[in-house]
Short mmCIF file of C-alpha atoms and ligand atoms in Angstrom, two decimals:
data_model
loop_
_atom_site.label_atom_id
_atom_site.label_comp_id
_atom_site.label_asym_id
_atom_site.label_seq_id
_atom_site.Cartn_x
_atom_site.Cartn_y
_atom_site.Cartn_z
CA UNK U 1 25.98 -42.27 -61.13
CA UNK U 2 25.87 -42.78 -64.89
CA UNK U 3 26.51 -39.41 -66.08
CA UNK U 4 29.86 -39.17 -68.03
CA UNK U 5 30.62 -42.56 -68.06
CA UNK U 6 31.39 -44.42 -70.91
CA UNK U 7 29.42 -47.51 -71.41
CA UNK U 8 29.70 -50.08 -74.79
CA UNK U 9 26.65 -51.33 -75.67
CA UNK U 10 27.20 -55.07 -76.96
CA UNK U 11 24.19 -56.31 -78.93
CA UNK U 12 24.34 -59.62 -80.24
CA UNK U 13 21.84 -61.52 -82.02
CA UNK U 14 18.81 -62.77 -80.41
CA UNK U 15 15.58 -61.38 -80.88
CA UNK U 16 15.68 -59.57 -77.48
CA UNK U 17 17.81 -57.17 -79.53
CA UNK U 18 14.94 -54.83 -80.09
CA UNK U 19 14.54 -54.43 -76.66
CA UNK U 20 18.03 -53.07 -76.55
CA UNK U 21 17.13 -50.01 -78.17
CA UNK U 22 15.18 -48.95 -74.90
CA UNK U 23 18.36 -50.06 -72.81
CA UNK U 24 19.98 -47.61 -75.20
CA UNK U 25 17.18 -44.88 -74.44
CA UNK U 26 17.48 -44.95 -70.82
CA UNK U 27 21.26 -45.09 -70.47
CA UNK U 28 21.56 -42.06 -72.88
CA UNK U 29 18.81 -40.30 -71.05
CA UNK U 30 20.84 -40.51 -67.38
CA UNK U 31 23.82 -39.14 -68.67
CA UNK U 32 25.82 -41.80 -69.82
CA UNK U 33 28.11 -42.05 -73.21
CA UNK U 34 26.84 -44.61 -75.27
CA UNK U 35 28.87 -46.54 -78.24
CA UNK U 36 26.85 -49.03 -79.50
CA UNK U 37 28.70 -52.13 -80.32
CA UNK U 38 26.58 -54.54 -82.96
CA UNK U 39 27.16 -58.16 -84.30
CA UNK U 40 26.19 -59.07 -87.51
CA UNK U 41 23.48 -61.72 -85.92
CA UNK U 42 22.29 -58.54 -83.94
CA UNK U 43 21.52 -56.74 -87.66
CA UNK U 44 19.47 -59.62 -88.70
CA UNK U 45 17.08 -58.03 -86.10
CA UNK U 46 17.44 -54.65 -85.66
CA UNK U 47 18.43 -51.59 -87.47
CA UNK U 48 21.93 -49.78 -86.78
CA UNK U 49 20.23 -46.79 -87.75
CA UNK U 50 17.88 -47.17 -84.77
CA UNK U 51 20.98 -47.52 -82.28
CA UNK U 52 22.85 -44.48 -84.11
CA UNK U 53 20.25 -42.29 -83.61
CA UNK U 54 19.42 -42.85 -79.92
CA UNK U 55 23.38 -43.17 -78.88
CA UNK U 56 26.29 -41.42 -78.21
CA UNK U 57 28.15 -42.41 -80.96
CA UNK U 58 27.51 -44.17 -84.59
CA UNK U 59 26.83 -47.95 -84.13
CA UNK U 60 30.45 -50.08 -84.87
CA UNK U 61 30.14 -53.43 -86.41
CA UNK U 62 33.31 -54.57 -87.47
CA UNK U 63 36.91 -55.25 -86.98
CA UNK U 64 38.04 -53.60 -90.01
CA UNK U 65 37.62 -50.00 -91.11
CA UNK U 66 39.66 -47.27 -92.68
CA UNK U 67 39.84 -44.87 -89.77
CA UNK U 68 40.71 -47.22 -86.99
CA UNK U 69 43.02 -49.82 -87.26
CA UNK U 70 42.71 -51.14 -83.47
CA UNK U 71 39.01 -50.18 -82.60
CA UNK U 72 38.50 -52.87 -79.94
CA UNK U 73 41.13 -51.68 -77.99
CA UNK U 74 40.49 -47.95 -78.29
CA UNK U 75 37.04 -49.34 -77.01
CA UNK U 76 37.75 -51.57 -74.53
CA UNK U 77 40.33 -49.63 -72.88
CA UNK U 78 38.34 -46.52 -72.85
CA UNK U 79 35.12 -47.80 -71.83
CA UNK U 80 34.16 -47.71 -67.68
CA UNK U 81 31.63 -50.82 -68.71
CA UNK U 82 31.13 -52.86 -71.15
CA UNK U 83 27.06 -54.32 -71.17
CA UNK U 84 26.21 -57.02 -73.34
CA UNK U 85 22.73 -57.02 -74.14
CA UNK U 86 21.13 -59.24 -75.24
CA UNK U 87 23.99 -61.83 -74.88
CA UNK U 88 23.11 -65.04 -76.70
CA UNK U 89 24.48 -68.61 -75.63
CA UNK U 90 27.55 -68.23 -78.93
CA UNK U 91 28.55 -64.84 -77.36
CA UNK U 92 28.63 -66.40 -73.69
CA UNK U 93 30.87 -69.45 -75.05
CA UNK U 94 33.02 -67.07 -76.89
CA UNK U 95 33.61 -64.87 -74.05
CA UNK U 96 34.18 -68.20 -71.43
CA UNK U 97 36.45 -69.49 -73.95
CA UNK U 98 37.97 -66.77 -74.99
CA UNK U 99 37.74 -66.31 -78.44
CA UNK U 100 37.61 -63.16 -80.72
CA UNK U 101 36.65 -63.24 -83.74
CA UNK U 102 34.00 -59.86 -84.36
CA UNK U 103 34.44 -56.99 -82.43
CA UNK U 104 32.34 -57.22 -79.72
CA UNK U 105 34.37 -60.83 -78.64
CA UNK U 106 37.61 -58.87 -79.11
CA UNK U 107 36.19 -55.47 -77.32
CA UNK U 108 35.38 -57.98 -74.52
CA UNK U 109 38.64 -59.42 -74.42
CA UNK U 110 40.36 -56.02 -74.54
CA UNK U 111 38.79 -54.34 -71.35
CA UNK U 112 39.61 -54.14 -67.97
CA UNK U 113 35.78 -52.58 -67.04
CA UNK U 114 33.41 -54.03 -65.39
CA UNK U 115 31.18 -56.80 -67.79
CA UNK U 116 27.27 -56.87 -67.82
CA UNK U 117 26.41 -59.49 -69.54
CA UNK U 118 22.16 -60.14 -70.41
CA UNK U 119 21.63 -63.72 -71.46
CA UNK U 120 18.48 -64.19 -73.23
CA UNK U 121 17.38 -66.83 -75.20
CA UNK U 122 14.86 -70.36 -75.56
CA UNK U 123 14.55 -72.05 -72.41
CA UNK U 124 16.08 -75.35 -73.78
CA UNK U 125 19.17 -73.38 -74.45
CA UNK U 126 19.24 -71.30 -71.26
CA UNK U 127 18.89 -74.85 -69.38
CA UNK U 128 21.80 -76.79 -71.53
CA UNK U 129 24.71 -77.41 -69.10
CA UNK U 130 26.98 -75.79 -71.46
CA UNK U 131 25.14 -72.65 -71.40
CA UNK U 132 25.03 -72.95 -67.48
CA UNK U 133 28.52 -74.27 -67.19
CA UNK U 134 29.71 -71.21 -69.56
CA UNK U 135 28.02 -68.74 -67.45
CA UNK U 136 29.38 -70.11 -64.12
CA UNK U 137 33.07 -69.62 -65.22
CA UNK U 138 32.36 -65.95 -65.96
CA UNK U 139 30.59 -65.50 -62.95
CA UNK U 140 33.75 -66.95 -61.04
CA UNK U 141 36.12 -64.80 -63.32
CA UNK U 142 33.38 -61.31 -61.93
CA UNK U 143 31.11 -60.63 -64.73
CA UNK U 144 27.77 -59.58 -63.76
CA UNK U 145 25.18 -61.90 -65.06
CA UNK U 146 21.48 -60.07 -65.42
CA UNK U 147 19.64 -63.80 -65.05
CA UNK U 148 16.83 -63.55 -67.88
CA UNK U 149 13.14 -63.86 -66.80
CA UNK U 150 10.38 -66.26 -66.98
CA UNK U 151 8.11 -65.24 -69.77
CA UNK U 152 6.40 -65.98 -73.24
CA UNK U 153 9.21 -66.27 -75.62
CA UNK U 154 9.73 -65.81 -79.13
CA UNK U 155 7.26 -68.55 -81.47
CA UNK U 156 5.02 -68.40 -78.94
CA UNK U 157 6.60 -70.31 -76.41
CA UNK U 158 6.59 -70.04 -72.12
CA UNK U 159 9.70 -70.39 -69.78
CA UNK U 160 12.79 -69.36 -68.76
CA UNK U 161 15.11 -67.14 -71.31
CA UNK U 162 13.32 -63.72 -72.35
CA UNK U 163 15.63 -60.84 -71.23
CA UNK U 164 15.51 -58.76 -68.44
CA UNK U 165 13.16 -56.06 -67.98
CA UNK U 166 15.07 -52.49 -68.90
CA UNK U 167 14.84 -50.90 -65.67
CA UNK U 168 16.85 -54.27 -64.64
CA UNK U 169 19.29 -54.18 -67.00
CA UNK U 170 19.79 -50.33 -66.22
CA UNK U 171 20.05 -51.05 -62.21
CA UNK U 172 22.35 -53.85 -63.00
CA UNK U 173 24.78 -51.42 -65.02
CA UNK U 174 24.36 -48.75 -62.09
CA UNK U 175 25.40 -51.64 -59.30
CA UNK U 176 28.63 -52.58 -61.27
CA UNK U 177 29.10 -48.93 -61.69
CA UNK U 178 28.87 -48.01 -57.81
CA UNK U 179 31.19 -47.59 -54.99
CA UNK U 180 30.20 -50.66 -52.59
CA UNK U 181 30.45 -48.59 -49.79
CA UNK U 182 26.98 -49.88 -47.69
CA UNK U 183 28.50 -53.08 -48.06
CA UNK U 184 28.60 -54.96 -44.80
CA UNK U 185 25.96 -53.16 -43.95
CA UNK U 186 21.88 -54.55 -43.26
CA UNK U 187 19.72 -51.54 -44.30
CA UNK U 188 15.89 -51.54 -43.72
CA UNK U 189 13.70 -48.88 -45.48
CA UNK U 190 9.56 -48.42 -45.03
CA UNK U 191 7.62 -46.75 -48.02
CA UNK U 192 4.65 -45.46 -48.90
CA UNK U 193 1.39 -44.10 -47.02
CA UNK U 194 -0.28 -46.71 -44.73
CA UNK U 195 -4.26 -47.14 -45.29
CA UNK U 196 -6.39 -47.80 -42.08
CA UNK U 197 -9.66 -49.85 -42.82
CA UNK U 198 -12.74 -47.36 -42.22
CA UNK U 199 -14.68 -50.86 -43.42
CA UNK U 200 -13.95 -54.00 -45.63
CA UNK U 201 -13.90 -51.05 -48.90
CA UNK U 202 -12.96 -48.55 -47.50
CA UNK U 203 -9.97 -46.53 -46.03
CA UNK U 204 -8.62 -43.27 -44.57
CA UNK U 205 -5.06 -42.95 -46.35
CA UNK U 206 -2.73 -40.38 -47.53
CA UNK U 207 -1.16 -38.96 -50.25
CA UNK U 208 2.53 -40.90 -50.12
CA UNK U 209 3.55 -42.90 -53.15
CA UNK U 210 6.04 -44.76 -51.85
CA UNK U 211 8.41 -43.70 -55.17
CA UNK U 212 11.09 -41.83 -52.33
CA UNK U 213 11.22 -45.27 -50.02
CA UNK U 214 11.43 -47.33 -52.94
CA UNK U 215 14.62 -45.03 -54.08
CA UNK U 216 15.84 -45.56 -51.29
CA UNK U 217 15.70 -48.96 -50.97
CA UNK U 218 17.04 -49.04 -54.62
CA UNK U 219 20.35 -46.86 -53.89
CA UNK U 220 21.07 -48.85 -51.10
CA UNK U 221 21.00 -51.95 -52.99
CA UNK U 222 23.46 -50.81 -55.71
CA UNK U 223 25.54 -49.35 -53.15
CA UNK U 224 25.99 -52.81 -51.86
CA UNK U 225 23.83 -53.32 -48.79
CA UNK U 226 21.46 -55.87 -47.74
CA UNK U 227 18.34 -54.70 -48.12
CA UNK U 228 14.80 -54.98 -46.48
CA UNK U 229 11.48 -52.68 -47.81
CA UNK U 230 8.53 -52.62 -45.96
CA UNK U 231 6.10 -51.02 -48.13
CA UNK U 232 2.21 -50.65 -48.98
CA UNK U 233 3.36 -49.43 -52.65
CA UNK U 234 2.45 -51.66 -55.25
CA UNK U 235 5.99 -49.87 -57.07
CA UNK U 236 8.22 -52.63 -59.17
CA UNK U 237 10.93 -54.09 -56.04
CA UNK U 238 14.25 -52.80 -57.22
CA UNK U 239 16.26 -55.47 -58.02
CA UNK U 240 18.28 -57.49 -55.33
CA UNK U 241 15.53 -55.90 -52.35
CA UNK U 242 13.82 -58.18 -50.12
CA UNK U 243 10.55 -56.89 -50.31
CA UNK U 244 7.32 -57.31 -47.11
CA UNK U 245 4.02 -55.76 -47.97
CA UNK U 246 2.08 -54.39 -45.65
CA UNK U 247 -1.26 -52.25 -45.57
CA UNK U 248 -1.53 -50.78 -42.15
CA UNK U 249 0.39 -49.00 -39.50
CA UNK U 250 0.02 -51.96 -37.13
CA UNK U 251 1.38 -54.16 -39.42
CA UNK U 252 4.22 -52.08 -40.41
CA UNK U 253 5.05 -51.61 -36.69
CA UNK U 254 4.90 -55.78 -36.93
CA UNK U 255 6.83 -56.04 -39.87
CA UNK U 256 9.37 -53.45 -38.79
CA UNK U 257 10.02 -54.69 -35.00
CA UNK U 258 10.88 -58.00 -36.25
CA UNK U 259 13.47 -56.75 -38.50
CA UNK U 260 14.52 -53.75 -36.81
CA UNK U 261 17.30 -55.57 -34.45
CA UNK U 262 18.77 -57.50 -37.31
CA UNK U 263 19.46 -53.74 -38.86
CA UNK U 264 22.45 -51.47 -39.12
CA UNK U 265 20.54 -47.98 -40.74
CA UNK U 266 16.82 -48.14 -40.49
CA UNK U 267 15.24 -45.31 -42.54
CA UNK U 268 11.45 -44.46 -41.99
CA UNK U 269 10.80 -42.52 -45.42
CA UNK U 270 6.65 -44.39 -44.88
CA UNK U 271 4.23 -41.90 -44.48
CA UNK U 272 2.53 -43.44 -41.80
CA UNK U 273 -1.36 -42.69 -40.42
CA UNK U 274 -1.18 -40.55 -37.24
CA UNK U 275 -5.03 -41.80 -36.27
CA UNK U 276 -6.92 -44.67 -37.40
CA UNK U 277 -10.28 -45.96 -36.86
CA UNK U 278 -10.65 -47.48 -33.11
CA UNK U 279 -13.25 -50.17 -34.54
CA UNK U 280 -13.70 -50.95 -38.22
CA UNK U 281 -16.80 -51.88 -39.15
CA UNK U 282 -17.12 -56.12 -40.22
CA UNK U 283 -19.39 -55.34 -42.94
CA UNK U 284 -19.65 -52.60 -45.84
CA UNK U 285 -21.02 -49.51 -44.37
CA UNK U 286 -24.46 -48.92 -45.72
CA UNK U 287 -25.62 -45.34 -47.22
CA UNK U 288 -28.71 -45.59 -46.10
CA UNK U 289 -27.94 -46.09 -42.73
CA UNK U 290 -26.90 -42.27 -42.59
CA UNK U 291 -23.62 -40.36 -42.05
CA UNK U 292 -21.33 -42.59 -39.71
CA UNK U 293 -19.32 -41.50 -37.39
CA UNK U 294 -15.61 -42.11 -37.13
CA UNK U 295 -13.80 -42.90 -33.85
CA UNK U 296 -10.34 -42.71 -34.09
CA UNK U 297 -7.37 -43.67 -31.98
CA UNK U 298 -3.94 -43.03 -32.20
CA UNK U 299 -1.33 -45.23 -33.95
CA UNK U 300 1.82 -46.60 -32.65
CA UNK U 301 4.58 -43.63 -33.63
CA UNK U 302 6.75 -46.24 -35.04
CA UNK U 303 9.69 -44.44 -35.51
CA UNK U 304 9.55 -42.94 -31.74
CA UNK U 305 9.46 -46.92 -30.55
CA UNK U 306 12.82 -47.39 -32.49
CA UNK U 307 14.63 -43.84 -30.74
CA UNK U 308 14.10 -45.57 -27.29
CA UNK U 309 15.18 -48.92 -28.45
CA UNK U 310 17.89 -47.76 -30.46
CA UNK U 311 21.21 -49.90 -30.51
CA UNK U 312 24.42 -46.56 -29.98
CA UNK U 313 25.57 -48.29 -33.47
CA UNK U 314 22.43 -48.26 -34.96
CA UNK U 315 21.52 -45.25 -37.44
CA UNK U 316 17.83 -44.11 -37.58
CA UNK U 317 16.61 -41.87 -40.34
CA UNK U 318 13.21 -40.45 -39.98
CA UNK U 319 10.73 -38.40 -42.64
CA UNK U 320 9.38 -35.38 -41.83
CA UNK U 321 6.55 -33.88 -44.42
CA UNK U 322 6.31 -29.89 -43.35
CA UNK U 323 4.18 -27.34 -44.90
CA UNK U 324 5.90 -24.23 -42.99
CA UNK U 325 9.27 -23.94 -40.68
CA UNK U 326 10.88 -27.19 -42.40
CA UNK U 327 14.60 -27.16 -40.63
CA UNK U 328 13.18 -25.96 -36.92
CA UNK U 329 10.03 -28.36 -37.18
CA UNK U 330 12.71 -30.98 -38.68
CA UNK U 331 15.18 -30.24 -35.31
CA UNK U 332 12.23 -31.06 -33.08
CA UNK U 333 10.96 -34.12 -34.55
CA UNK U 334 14.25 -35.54 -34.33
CA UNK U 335 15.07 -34.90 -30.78
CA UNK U 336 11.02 -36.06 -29.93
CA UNK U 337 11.82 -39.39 -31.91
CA UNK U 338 15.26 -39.61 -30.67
CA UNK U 339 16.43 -40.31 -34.73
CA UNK U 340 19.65 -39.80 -35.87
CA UNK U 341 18.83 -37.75 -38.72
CA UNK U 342 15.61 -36.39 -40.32
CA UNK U 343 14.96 -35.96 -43.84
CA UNK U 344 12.41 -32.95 -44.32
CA UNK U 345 10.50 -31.14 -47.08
CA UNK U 346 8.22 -29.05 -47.73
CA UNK U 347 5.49 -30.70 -49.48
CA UNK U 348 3.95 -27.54 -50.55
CA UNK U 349 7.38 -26.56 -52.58
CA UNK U 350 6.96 -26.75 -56.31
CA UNK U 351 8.34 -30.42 -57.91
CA UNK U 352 8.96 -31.54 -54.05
CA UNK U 353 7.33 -34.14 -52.22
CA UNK U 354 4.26 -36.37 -52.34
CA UNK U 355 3.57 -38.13 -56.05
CA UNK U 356 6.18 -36.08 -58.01
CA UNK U 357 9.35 -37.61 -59.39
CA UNK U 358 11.28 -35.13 -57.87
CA UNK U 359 12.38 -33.72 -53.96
CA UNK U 360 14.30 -30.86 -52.26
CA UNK U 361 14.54 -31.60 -48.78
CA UNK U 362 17.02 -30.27 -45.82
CA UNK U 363 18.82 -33.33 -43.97
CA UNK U 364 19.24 -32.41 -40.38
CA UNK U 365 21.39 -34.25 -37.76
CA UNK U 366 22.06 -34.82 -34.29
CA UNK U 367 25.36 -34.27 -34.70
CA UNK U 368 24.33 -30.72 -36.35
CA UNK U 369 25.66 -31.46 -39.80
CA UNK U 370 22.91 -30.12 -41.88
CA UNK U 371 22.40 -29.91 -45.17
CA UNK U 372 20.06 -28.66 -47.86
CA UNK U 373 19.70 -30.98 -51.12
CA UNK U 374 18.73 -28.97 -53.83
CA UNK U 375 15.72 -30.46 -56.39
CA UNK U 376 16.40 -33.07 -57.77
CA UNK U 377 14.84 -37.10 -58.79
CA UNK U 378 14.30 -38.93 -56.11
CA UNK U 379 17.43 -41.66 -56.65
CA UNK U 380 19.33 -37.85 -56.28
CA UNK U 381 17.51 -37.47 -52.99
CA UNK U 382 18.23 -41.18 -52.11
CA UNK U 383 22.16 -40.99 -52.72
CA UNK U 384 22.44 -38.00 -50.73
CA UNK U 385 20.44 -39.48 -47.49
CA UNK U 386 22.87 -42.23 -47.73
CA UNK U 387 26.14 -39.98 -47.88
CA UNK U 388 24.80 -38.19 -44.97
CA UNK U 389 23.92 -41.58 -43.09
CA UNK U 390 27.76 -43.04 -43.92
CA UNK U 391 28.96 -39.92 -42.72
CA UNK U 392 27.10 -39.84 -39.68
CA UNK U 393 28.33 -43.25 -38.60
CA UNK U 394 31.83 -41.91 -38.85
CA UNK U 395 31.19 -38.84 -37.08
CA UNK U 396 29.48 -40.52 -33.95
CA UNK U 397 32.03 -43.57 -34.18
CA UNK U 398 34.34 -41.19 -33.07
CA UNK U 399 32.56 -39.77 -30.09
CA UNK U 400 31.41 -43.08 -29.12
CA UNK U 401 33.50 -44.50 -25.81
CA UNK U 402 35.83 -47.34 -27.64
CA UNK U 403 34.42 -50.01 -25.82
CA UNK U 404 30.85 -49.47 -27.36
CA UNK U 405 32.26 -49.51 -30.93
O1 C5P W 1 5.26 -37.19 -36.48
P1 C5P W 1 5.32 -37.35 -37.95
O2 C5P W 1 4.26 -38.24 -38.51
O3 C5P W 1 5.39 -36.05 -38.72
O4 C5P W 1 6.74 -38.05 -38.19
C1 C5P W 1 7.11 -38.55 -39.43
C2 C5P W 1 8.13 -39.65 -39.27
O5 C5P W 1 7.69 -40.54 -38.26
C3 C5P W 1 8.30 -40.48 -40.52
O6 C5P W 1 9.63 -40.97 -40.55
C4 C5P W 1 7.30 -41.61 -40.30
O7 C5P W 1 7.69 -42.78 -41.02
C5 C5P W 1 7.37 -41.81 -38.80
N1 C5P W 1 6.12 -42.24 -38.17
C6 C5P W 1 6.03 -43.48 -37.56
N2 C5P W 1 4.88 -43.89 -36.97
C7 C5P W 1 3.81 -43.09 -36.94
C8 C5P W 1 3.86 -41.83 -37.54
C9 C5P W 1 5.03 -41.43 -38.15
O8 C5P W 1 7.03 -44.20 -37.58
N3 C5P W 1 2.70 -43.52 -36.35
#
């Protein structure tokens, strides 16, 4: 979603700068054009050196230079966003009141792109009404506003005002940079391997790490849904997910049942236990009572309860972990579960499945539409589940009798 765009890095001068540089980092590393844009309060804490060296293009500090006349326009008209980061309470009232007089201000007032703006600074300041009545008119004019954190603060101090984590700041660029096209649309995602209490320690589990579901959950987000995640990951939420942790398959099933009328797409990437103890022992097993033996009894199969409760509207996107004949065991989970589509791979694939940061998995349909996705990160993985998902609403929209629409 980043690659190829063009993105101007605003840095103004707090002492949050410094954490620019890792904004920087990250934007560069998923494929988008940085031009680092720096006031002179922002050099009073960090180096332009730093900043030229990680982005794009050589940091650009001022108005006036001998090659380019007019570099705020050339900036602001050729940028696809403009992120200010950190944005301090002067930069917020110039930009609410207009002004321009560096050329960040006057890159800001020369672009149509999307605006990102970071605030970050002491709480008293972050609190003042004028701060708060600045920010309001830019959020009613549609810049996006990355609300800082609570946190310990420069001198030593505790509160409101320290900038957004990175990964936030990058999600919040990606959101303004995406097509809201799961807007309108209530999206609810499970993640991660559920763990079934052997004893008050102990547990049998599985290998899941929850990093595809959370994805997931993440791309849907940007792409403008509303988003539930029902996970047993203890992964950072992405931002703007409502977020229910669970530990076991029966309370998944609980947390998911609740929610599961309320949605439009449900997608079960959890890898949920098959079997689990039938009676957990109160107390810590003791070695020296011998080798125990384990009962087991099945689960609820989740995702088989949705298929025969499914709304015709409703899209249901199952997981399906394979070892050996991916698409054809794929094809029969989803007619057993009655999903609409079922994401497989083959977790014994190199780079694919289970703990690794990357996936190649075959979507397959009920409408037949399948499709291999080739390796690639997970967030690749997640965009392309979602593409097939839109698609297959259209697809069985238009088979569906009109008066069911
Ligand atoms: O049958 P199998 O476990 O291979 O199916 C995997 C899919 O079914 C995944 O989408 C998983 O989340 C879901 N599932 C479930 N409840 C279970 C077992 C699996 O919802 N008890």
């Amino acid at each position: 979603m980043l690659a190829g765009k063009r993105i101007v890095l605003g840095v103004s001068g707090g002492i949050a700068a410094y954490k620019a540089i890792e904004v920087c980092r990250r934007l560069v590393d998923a494929g988008a054009h940085v031009i680092p844009v720096l006031t002179e309060g922002a050099r009073h804490f960090v180096g332009a050196t730093t900043f030229s060296a990680l982005a794009s293009e050589p940091v650009q500090t001022s108005l006036w230079n001998e090659v380019d006349p007019i570099p705020h326009t050339r900036l602001g008209q050729g940028a696809d966003l403009v992120l200010v980061c950190p944005a301090t309470a002067r930069l917020l009232a110039d930009l609410a009141g207009g002004r321009s007089h560096d050329l960040l201000t006057a890159t800001l007032l020369a672009t149509r792109a999307p605006v990102v703006v970071c605030p970050a600074m002491h709480t008293e300041m972050w609190e003042h009404p004028a701060v708060q009545d600045n920010l309001a008119l830019l959020v009613r004019r549609g810049v996006h506003v990355v609300p800082p954190e609570e946190g310990r603060l420069a001198g030593g101090d505790v509160g409101a005002g320290r900038l957004a984590a990175p990964e936030t700041v990058v999600a919040a660029v990606e959101a303004a940079l995406a097509e809201p096209d799961l807007s309108g649309l209530t999206v609810l995602v499970t993640a991660g391997g559920t763990r079934e209490p052997i004893d008050p320690v102990r547990f049998l589990g599985n290998r899941s790490s929850g990093k595809q579901g959370h994805a997931l959950a993440a791309e849907a987000a940007t792409r403008g849904a509303k988003v539930t995640l029902v996970t047993t990951a203890g992964l950072p939420v992405p931002a703007g997910v409502e977020v229910v942790r669970v530990d076991t398959a029966a309370q998944m099933e609980a947390a998911v049942t609740e929610r599961a009328a309320a949605a439009d797409v449900i997608v079960m990437a959890a890898a949920v236990a098959d079997f689990r103890p039938a009676a957990p022992a109160v107390e810590k097993i003791k070695k020296h009572h011998g080798v125990p033996e384990l009962r087991l009894e099945p689960t609820p199969d989740i995702l088989a309860g949705l298929g025969a409760a499914k709304r015709p509207d409703q899209t249901l996107v199952g997981f399906a972990a394979e070892t050996s004949d991916v698409r054809a065991s794929a094809h029969e989970k989803l007619a057993r579960k009655g999903a609409d589509l079922v994401v497989a791979n083959d977790v014994g694939a190199p780079g694919a499945g289970f703990e690794h940061d990357t996936n190649q998995v075959v979507i397959v349909r009920s409408d037949g539409l399948d499709e291999d996705v080739p390796l690639g990160g997970k967030r690749a993985v997640a965009r392309a589940v979602f593409d097939a998902v839109l698609d297959h609403r259209v697809t069985s929209a238009d088979r569906r009798p009109r008066d069911s629409i």
